[in-house]
Short mmCIF file of N, CA and C in Angstrom, two decimals:
data_model
loop_
_atom_site.label_atom_id
_atom_site.label_comp_id
_atom_site.label_asym_id
_atom_site.label_seq_id
_atom_site.Cartn_x
_atom_site.Cartn_y
_atom_site.Cartn_z
N MET A 1 -24.68 7.47 -4.03
CA MET A 1 -25.12 6.50 -3.04
C MET A 1 -23.99 6.27 -2.06
N LYS A 2 -24.33 6.18 -0.77
CA LYS A 2 -23.34 5.88 0.27
C LYS A 2 -23.57 4.47 0.78
N ILE A 3 -22.47 3.72 0.87
CA ILE A 3 -22.52 2.39 1.48
C ILE A 3 -21.53 2.37 2.64
N ALA A 4 -21.74 1.47 3.58
CA ALA A 4 -20.85 1.37 4.73
C ALA A 4 -20.50 -0.08 4.99
N ILE A 5 -19.28 -0.28 5.45
CA ILE A 5 -18.81 -1.60 5.85
C ILE A 5 -18.36 -1.50 7.30
N PRO A 6 -18.98 -2.28 8.20
CA PRO A 6 -18.59 -2.24 9.61
C PRO A 6 -17.21 -2.87 9.82
N VAL A 7 -16.40 -2.24 10.67
CA VAL A 7 -15.03 -2.68 10.90
C VAL A 7 -14.80 -2.84 12.41
N HIS A 8 -14.10 -3.91 12.78
CA HIS A 8 -13.71 -4.16 14.16
C HIS A 8 -12.28 -4.71 14.15
N ASN A 9 -11.39 -4.06 14.88
CA ASN A 9 -9.97 -4.46 14.92
C ASN A 9 -9.36 -4.55 13.52
N GLU A 10 -9.63 -3.55 12.70
CA GLU A 10 -9.08 -3.43 11.35
C GLU A 10 -9.49 -4.56 10.40
N ARG A 11 -10.59 -5.23 10.71
CA ARG A 11 -11.13 -6.29 9.85
C ARG A 11 -12.62 -6.04 9.67
N VAL A 12 -13.17 -6.60 8.61
CA VAL A 12 -14.61 -6.48 8.40
C VAL A 12 -15.32 -7.20 9.54
N SER A 13 -16.21 -6.49 10.20
CA SER A 13 -16.95 -7.06 11.31
C SER A 13 -18.09 -7.94 10.78
N PRO A 14 -18.19 -9.19 11.23
CA PRO A 14 -19.24 -10.05 10.72
C PRO A 14 -20.64 -9.64 11.20
N VAL A 15 -20.69 -8.90 12.32
CA VAL A 15 -21.97 -8.48 12.88
C VAL A 15 -21.92 -6.97 13.12
N LEU A 16 -22.91 -6.26 12.66
CA LEU A 16 -22.94 -4.81 12.78
C LEU A 16 -22.84 -4.37 14.24
N ASP A 17 -23.46 -5.10 15.14
CA ASP A 17 -23.50 -4.73 16.56
C ASP A 17 -22.12 -4.65 17.20
N THR A 18 -21.15 -5.42 16.72
CA THR A 18 -19.83 -5.45 17.33
C THR A 18 -18.83 -4.53 16.65
N ALA A 19 -19.25 -3.83 15.63
CA ALA A 19 -18.34 -2.96 14.88
C ALA A 19 -17.92 -1.77 15.74
N ARG A 20 -16.70 -1.36 15.60
CA ARG A 20 -16.19 -0.16 16.28
C ARG A 20 -16.17 1.04 15.33
N ASN A 21 -16.18 0.75 14.04
CA ASN A 21 -16.16 1.82 13.03
C ASN A 21 -17.01 1.41 11.84
N LEU A 22 -17.48 2.41 11.12
CA LEU A 22 -18.11 2.19 9.82
C LEU A 22 -17.25 2.91 8.80
N THR A 23 -16.76 2.19 7.82
CA THR A 23 -16.04 2.83 6.73
C THR A 23 -17.07 3.12 5.65
N VAL A 24 -17.17 4.39 5.29
CA VAL A 24 -18.21 4.84 4.36
C VAL A 24 -17.60 5.09 2.99
N TYR A 25 -18.25 4.56 1.97
CA TYR A 25 -17.83 4.73 0.59
C TYR A 25 -18.95 5.41 -0.19
N SER A 26 -18.57 6.26 -1.11
CA SER A 26 -19.53 6.88 -2.02
C SER A 26 -19.37 6.23 -3.38
N ILE A 27 -20.49 5.90 -4.00
CA ILE A 27 -20.47 5.35 -5.35
C ILE A 27 -20.90 6.46 -6.28
N GLY A 28 -20.02 6.80 -7.19
CA GLY A 28 -20.29 7.89 -8.11
C GLY A 28 -20.71 7.40 -9.47
N GLN A 29 -20.63 8.29 -10.42
CA GLN A 29 -20.97 7.93 -11.79
C GLN A 29 -19.98 6.89 -12.30
N LYS A 30 -20.44 6.09 -13.20
CA LYS A 30 -19.65 5.00 -13.78
C LYS A 30 -19.19 4.01 -12.71
N ASN A 31 -19.97 3.90 -11.62
CA ASN A 31 -19.70 2.96 -10.53
C ASN A 31 -18.32 3.11 -9.89
N SER A 32 -17.81 4.33 -9.82
CA SER A 32 -16.52 4.56 -9.16
C SER A 32 -16.74 4.65 -7.65
N PHE A 33 -15.83 4.03 -6.87
CA PHE A 33 -15.91 4.03 -5.42
C PHE A 33 -14.91 5.03 -4.86
N THR A 34 -15.33 5.76 -3.84
CA THR A 34 -14.46 6.68 -3.14
C THR A 34 -14.70 6.50 -1.65
N CYS A 35 -13.64 6.32 -0.89
CA CYS A 35 -13.78 6.23 0.57
C CYS A 35 -13.98 7.65 1.08
N SER A 36 -15.17 7.93 1.60
CA SER A 36 -15.45 9.30 1.99
C SER A 36 -15.09 9.59 3.45
N ASN A 37 -15.30 8.63 4.35
CA ASN A 37 -14.92 8.84 5.75
C ASN A 37 -15.10 7.56 6.56
N SER A 38 -14.73 7.69 7.82
CA SER A 38 -14.91 6.59 8.77
C SER A 38 -15.66 7.15 9.97
N ILE A 39 -16.64 6.41 10.46
CA ILE A 39 -17.44 6.86 11.59
C ILE A 39 -17.10 6.00 12.80
N ASP A 40 -16.67 6.64 13.88
CA ASP A 40 -16.34 5.93 15.12
C ASP A 40 -17.62 5.56 15.85
N LEU A 41 -17.80 4.28 16.16
CA LEU A 41 -18.98 3.79 16.85
C LEU A 41 -18.68 3.30 18.25
N GLY A 42 -17.47 3.49 18.71
CA GLY A 42 -17.04 2.94 19.99
C GLY A 42 -18.03 3.17 21.12
N GLY A 43 -18.58 2.09 21.67
CA GLY A 43 -19.49 2.16 22.79
C GLY A 43 -20.89 2.66 22.46
N THR A 44 -21.24 2.72 21.20
CA THR A 44 -22.54 3.22 20.78
C THR A 44 -23.63 2.19 21.07
N ASN A 45 -24.71 2.63 21.70
CA ASN A 45 -25.83 1.72 21.94
C ASN A 45 -26.64 1.59 20.65
N PRO A 46 -27.50 0.58 20.54
CA PRO A 46 -28.24 0.35 19.29
C PRO A 46 -29.05 1.56 18.80
N TYR A 47 -29.65 2.31 19.71
CA TYR A 47 -30.46 3.46 19.31
C TYR A 47 -29.58 4.58 18.74
N SER A 48 -28.42 4.81 19.36
CA SER A 48 -27.50 5.81 18.84
C SER A 48 -26.91 5.38 17.50
N LEU A 49 -26.66 4.08 17.36
CA LEU A 49 -26.13 3.56 16.11
C LEU A 49 -27.09 3.81 14.96
N VAL A 50 -28.36 3.52 15.16
CA VAL A 50 -29.37 3.76 14.13
C VAL A 50 -29.44 5.24 13.79
N ASP A 51 -29.41 6.09 14.80
CA ASP A 51 -29.46 7.53 14.59
C ASP A 51 -28.24 8.01 13.80
N THR A 52 -27.06 7.51 14.13
CA THR A 52 -25.83 7.87 13.42
C THR A 52 -25.91 7.46 11.96
N ILE A 53 -26.40 6.26 11.70
CA ILE A 53 -26.53 5.78 10.32
C ILE A 53 -27.52 6.65 9.54
N ASN A 54 -28.64 6.96 10.15
CA ASN A 54 -29.64 7.79 9.47
C ASN A 54 -29.11 9.18 9.16
N LYS A 55 -28.41 9.80 10.10
CA LYS A 55 -27.88 11.16 9.90
C LYS A 55 -26.77 11.22 8.87
N SER A 56 -26.04 10.12 8.69
CA SER A 56 -24.91 10.12 7.76
C SER A 56 -25.32 9.92 6.31
N GLY A 57 -26.56 9.53 6.08
CA GLY A 57 -27.03 9.34 4.70
C GLY A 57 -26.64 8.01 4.08
N ILE A 58 -26.22 7.06 4.91
CA ILE A 58 -25.86 5.73 4.42
C ILE A 58 -27.12 5.02 3.94
N GLU A 59 -27.05 4.45 2.74
CA GLU A 59 -28.20 3.77 2.16
C GLU A 59 -28.08 2.25 2.20
N LEU A 60 -26.84 1.74 2.32
CA LEU A 60 -26.63 0.31 2.29
C LEU A 60 -25.48 -0.04 3.22
N ILE A 61 -25.67 -1.08 4.05
CA ILE A 61 -24.61 -1.57 4.93
C ILE A 61 -24.32 -3.01 4.54
N ILE A 62 -23.05 -3.30 4.31
CA ILE A 62 -22.63 -4.64 3.94
C ILE A 62 -22.05 -5.30 5.18
N CYS A 63 -22.76 -6.32 5.70
CA CYS A 63 -22.29 -7.05 6.87
C CYS A 63 -22.92 -8.43 6.89
N GLY A 64 -22.45 -9.26 7.79
CA GLY A 64 -22.95 -10.62 7.87
C GLY A 64 -24.27 -10.75 8.61
N GLY A 65 -24.58 -9.78 9.46
CA GLY A 65 -25.82 -9.85 10.22
C GLY A 65 -25.89 -8.77 11.27
N LEU A 66 -27.02 -8.74 11.99
CA LEU A 66 -27.23 -7.82 13.08
C LEU A 66 -28.21 -8.44 14.07
N SER A 67 -28.18 -7.92 15.28
CA SER A 67 -29.04 -8.48 16.32
C SER A 67 -30.50 -8.17 16.04
N ARG A 68 -31.37 -8.92 16.66
CA ARG A 68 -32.81 -8.68 16.51
C ARG A 68 -33.18 -7.31 17.04
N GLU A 69 -32.55 -6.91 18.15
CA GLU A 69 -32.81 -5.60 18.75
C GLU A 69 -32.47 -4.48 17.77
N LEU A 70 -31.33 -4.56 17.15
CA LEU A 70 -30.91 -3.53 16.20
C LEU A 70 -31.79 -3.54 14.96
N ALA A 71 -32.20 -4.71 14.51
CA ALA A 71 -33.05 -4.81 13.32
C ALA A 71 -34.41 -4.17 13.55
N SER A 72 -34.92 -4.26 14.76
CA SER A 72 -36.25 -3.68 15.03
C SER A 72 -36.13 -2.21 15.28
#
């Protein structure tokens, strides 16, 4: 399973829309976490962001919220 945490200015971004990067972690057997990569989102519009997330295989994003536009 892949999870992502949105990051802005080297801190966890409270809102997915303002994130500049997604740090992606893979959860393996016995619940071990491995940081697999970081995805640069700089200047990405909501439609490109959704496409990037879908193509990367991320199943769960941990964040405080997202805009209504991005949610739809």
